[in-house]
XYZ file of C-alpha atoms in Angstrom:
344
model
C -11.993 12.224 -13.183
C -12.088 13.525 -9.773
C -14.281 13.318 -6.922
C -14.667 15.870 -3.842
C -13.225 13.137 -2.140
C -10.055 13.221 -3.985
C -10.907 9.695 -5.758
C -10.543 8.464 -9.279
C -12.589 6.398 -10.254
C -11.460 6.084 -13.773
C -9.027 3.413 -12.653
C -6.723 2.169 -15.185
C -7.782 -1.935 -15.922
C -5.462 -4.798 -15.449
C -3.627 -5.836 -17.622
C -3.920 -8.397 -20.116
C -0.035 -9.915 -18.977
C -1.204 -9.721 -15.169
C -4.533 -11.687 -16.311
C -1.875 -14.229 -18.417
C 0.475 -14.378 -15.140
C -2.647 -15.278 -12.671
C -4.172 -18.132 -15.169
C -0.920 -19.663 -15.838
C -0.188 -19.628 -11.910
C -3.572 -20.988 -11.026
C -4.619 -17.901 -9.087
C -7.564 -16.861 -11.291
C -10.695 -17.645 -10.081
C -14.078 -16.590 -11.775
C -16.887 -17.052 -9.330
C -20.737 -15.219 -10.134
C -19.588 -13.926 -13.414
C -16.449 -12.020 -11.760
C -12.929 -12.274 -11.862
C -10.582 -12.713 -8.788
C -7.060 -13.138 -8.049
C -6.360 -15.193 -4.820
C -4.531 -17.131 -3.000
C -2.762 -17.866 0.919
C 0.074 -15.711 1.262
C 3.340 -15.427 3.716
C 4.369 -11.733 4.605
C 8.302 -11.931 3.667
C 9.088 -9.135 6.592
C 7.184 -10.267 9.305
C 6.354 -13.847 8.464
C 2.336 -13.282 9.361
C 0.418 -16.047 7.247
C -2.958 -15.295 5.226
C -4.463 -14.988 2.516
C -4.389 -12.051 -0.579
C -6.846 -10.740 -2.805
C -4.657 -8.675 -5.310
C -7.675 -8.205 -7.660
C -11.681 -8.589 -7.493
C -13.787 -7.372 -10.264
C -15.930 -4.073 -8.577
C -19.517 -6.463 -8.204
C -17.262 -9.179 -6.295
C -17.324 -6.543 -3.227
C -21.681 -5.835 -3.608
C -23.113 -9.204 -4.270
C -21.239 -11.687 -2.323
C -18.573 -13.075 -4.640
C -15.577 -12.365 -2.194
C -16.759 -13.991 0.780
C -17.978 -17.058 -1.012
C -14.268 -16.721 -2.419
C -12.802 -16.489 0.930
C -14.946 -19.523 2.194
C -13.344 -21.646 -0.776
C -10.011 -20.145 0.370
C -11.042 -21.825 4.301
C -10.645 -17.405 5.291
C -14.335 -16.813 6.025
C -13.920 -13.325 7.077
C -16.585 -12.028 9.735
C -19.218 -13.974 12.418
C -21.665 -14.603 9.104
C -19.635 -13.412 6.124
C -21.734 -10.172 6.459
C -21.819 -9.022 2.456
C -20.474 -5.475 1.764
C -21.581 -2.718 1.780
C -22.336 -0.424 -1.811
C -19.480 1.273 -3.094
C -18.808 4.734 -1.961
C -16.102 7.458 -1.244
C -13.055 6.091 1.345
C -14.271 8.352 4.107
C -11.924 7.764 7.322
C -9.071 5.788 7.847
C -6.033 6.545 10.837
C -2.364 7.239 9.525
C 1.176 6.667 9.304
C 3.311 5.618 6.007
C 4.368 2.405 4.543
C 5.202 0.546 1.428
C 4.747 -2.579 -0.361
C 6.528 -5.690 -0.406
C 6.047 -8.674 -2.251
C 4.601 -11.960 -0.840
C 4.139 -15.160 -2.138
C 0.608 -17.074 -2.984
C 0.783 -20.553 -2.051
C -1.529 -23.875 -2.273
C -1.418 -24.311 1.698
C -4.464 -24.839 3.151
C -4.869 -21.996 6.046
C -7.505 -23.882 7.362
C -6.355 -24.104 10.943
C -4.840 -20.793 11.009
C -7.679 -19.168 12.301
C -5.713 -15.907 13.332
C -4.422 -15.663 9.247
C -4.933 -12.530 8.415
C -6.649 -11.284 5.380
C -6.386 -8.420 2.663
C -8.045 -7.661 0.125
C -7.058 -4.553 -2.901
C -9.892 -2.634 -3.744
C -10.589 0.528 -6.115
C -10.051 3.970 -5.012
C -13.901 4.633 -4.248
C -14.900 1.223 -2.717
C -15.567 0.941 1.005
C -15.595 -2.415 3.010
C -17.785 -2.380 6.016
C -16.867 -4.308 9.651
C -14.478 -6.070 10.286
C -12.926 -5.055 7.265
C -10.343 -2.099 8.133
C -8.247 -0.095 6.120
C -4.557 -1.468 5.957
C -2.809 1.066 3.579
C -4.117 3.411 1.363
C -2.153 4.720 -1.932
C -2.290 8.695 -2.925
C -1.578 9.858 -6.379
C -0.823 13.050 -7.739
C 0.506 14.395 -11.599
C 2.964 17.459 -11.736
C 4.642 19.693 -9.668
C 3.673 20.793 -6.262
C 3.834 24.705 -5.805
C 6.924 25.654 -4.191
C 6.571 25.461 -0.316
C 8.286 27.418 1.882
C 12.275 26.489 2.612
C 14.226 26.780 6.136
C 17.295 29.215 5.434
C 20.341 26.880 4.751
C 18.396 23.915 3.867
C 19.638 21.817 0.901
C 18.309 18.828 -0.807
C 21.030 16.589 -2.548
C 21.370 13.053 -3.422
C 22.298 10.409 -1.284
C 26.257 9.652 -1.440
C 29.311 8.803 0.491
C 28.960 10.264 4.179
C 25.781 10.496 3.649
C 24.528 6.825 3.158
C 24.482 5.286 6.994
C 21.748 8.192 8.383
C 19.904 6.739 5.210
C 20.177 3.335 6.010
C 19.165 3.666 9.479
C 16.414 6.229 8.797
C 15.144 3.721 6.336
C 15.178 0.365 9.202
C 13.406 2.664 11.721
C 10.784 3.492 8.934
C 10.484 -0.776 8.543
C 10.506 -0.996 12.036
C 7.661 1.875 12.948
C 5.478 0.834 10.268
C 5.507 -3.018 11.500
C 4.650 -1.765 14.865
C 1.990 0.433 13.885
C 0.120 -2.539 12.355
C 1.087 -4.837 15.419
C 3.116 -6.768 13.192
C 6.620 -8.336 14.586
C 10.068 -7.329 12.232
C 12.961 -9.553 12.754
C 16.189 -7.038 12.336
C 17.498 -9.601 10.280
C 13.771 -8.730 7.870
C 14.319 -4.839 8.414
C 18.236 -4.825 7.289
C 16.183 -7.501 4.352
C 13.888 -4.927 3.450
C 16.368 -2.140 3.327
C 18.622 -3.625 0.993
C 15.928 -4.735 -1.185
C 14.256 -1.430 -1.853
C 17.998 0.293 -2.277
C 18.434 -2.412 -4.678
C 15.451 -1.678 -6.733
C 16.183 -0.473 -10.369
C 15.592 3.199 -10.130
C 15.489 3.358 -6.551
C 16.712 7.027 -5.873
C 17.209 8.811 -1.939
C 17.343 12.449 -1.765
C 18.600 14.120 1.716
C 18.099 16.968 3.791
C 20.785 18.958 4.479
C 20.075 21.596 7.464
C 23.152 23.865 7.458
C 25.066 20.694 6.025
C 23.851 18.245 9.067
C 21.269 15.657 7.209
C 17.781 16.072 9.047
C 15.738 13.708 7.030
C 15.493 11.761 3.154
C 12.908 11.106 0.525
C 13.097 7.338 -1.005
C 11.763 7.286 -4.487
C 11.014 3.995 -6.584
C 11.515 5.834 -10.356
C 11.125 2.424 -11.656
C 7.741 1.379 -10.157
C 5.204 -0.369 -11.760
C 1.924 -1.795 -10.529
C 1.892 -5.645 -10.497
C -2.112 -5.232 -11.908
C -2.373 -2.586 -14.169
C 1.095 -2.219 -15.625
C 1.233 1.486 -14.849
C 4.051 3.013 -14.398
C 4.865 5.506 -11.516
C 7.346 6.760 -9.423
C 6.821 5.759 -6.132
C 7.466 8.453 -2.800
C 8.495 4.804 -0.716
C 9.113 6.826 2.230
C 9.862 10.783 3.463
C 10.579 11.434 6.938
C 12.745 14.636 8.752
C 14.058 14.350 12.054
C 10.850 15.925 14.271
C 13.703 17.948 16.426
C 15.224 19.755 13.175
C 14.169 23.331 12.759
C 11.343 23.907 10.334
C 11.216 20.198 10.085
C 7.581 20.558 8.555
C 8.974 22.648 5.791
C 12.567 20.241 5.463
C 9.427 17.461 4.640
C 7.589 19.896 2.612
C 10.582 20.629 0.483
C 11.321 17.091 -0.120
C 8.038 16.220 -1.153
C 8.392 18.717 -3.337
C 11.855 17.364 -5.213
C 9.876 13.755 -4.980
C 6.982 15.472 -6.946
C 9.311 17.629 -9.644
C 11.631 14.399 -10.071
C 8.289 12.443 -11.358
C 7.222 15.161 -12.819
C 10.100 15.461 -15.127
C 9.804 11.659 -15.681
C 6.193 12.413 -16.702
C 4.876 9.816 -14.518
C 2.378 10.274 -11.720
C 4.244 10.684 -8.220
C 2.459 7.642 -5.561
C 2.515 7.813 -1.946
C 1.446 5.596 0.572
C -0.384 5.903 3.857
C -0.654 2.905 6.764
C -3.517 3.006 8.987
C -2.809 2.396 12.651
C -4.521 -0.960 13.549
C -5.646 0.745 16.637
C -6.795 3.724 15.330
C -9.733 4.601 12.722
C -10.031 8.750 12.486
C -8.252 9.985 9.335
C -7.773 13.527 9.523
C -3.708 13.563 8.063
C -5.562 11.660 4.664
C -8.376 14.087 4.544
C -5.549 16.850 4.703
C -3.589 15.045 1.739
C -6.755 14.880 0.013
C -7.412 18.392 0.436
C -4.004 19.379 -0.530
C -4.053 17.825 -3.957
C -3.786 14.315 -3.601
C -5.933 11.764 -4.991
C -6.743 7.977 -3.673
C -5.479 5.690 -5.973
C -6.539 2.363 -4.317
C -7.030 0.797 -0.939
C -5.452 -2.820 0.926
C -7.823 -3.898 3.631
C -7.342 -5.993 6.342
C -9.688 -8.213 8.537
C -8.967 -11.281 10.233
C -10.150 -14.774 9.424
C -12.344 -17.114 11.434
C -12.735 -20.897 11.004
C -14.088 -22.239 8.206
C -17.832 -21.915 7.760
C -19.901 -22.966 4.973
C -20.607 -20.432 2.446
C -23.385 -18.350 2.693
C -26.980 -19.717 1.256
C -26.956 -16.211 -0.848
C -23.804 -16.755 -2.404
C -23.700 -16.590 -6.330
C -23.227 -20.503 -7.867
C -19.088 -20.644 -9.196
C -18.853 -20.430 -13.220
C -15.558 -22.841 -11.828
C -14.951 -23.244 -8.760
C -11.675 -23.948 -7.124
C -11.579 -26.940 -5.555
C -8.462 -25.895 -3.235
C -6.415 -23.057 -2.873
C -4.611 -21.439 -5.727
C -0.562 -22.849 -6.115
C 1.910 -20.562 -6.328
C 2.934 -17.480 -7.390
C 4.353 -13.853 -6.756
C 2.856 -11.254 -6.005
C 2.545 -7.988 -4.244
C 0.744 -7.218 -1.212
C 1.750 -4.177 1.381
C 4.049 -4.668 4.303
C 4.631 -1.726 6.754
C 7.649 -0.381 5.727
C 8.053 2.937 6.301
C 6.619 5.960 9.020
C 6.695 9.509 6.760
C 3.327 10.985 5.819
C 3.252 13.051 1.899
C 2.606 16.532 2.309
């Protein structure tokens, strides 16, 4: 079901293995008649400390459950843990690309880390007021795009011989743009990291550009994606990007959207993308475009930063079991900056 907003609300729920995974890792937590998952977390690319919240239950974001979760986590987020707001459609948001990495959830206290920085995943049509901002938002769309317009001589193959080092290096400066674009450092030693772990995914498929036979640009698709909550699967569009000085480079990205979109298609999966939000930034007219062009938000990471601990607000819902300290370990994913195309 979709909105005018280009949201689904009819969000597949997790699963019943993710639900297993969290209990058996200790980083369930049912609070006010919800269920979370929760935890401290360490970005793998950039290092940046905080804590995750990979899943709330949709009342955990109206009626105070997350920030008397956050409290117990020592990440009160806000002056007063201001509650948030109803649910509604995702409305603005500034972009760029990225992707996801995964992060681990840890039992250390963040207590006097009062710069750790926290997300939180939400569904597609939930908003989270100030300071909450949107991190990076995930687009969906099913089938094939209609065919766009192509540059005379333009080719799309796959990525082989010749052709791999303008991928690899197209790839770090997509690590390296997205990192920046959230104000996040990325150690070359994380970039080259992050590049061989997403060319080492099962699946993981490049397609190139060819201009006249020069490569102007790739696609990076994930054909082997699942998400870590739902068990869907999907083939993810990890990053597209065309050299901004090739001719027609608009219609190069076009074009390999559109092999991204027909390579899903024949999988019969839905095709994801991914959009960062500049942390300086907060119009969103390139995501109103996607939305308008066929693509649907799938669901949102959000981002706000933590203060010291405070005690939890006098409103807060009593714990059916509270967690006395932050949840151990586990794995899980949470989204890193990793890439700077935009889906068309």
């Amino acid at each position: 079901m979709t909105d005018a907003h280009g949201t689904v609300p009819d969000h597949p729920a997790p699963s019943a293995a993710y639900w297993a995974g969290a209990a058996a890792a200790g980083t369930a937590v049912r609070r006010g008649g919800h269920r979370l998952v929760a935890g401290a977390s360490t970005d793998p690319l950039t290092g940046v400390r905080g804590v995750l919240v990979e899943y709330a239950d949709p009342g955990a974001f109206t009626d105070g459950t997350l920030e008397a979760v956050l409290v117990d986590l020592h990440a009160p987020v806000g002056a007063a843990t201001p509650r948030p707001a109803s649910t509604a459609s995702i409305s603005s948001a500034s972009i760029s690309s990225a992707s996801i990495s995964s992060a681990s959830i840890s039992s250390a206290s963040i207590s006097s880390a009062s710069t750790a920085r926290v997300q939180v995943r939400t569904p597609a049509d939930t908003v989270l007021p100030p300071p909450w901002r949107r991190s990076v938002t995930y687009i969906s769309r099913t089938g094939p795009l209609s065919d766009p317009p192509r540059p005379a001589g333009l080719r799309i193959v796959p990525a082989g011989g010749a052709l791999w080092p303008p991928v690899r290096d197209w790839m770090a400066r997509a690590v390296r743009q997205g990192a920046a674009e959230q104000g996040l450092p990325a150690p070359e030693e994380a970039v080259a990291a992050a590049v061989d772990e997403v060319l080492g995914e099962p699946g993981a498929a490049v397609l190139v550009a060819l201009l006249d036979d020069r490569p102007v640009g790739h696609a990076v698709l994930l054909t082997g994606a699942r998400d870590t909550v739902t068990d869907r699967a999907f083939v993810e569009l990890w990053d597209v990007l065309v050299e901004p000085g090739a001719p027609g480079a608009a219609d190069c990205r076009d074009a390999l959207v559109a092999a991204a979109a027909d390579r899903a298609a024949g999988l019969r999966l839905p095709l994801l993308g991914h959009v960062v939000h500049r942390a300086e930034e907060a119009a969103s007219r390139a995501l109103t475009s996607l939305l308008v062009r066929g693509w649907h938000t799938d669901h949102t990471y959000w981002t706000a930063t933590a203060n010291a601990p405070a005690p939890a607000p006098a409103s807060a819902p009593a714990p059916a079991s509270a967690p006395d300290a932050a949840p151990p370990a586990t794995t899980a994913p949470h989204p890193t900056p990793t890439s700077n195309g935009t889906p068309r």
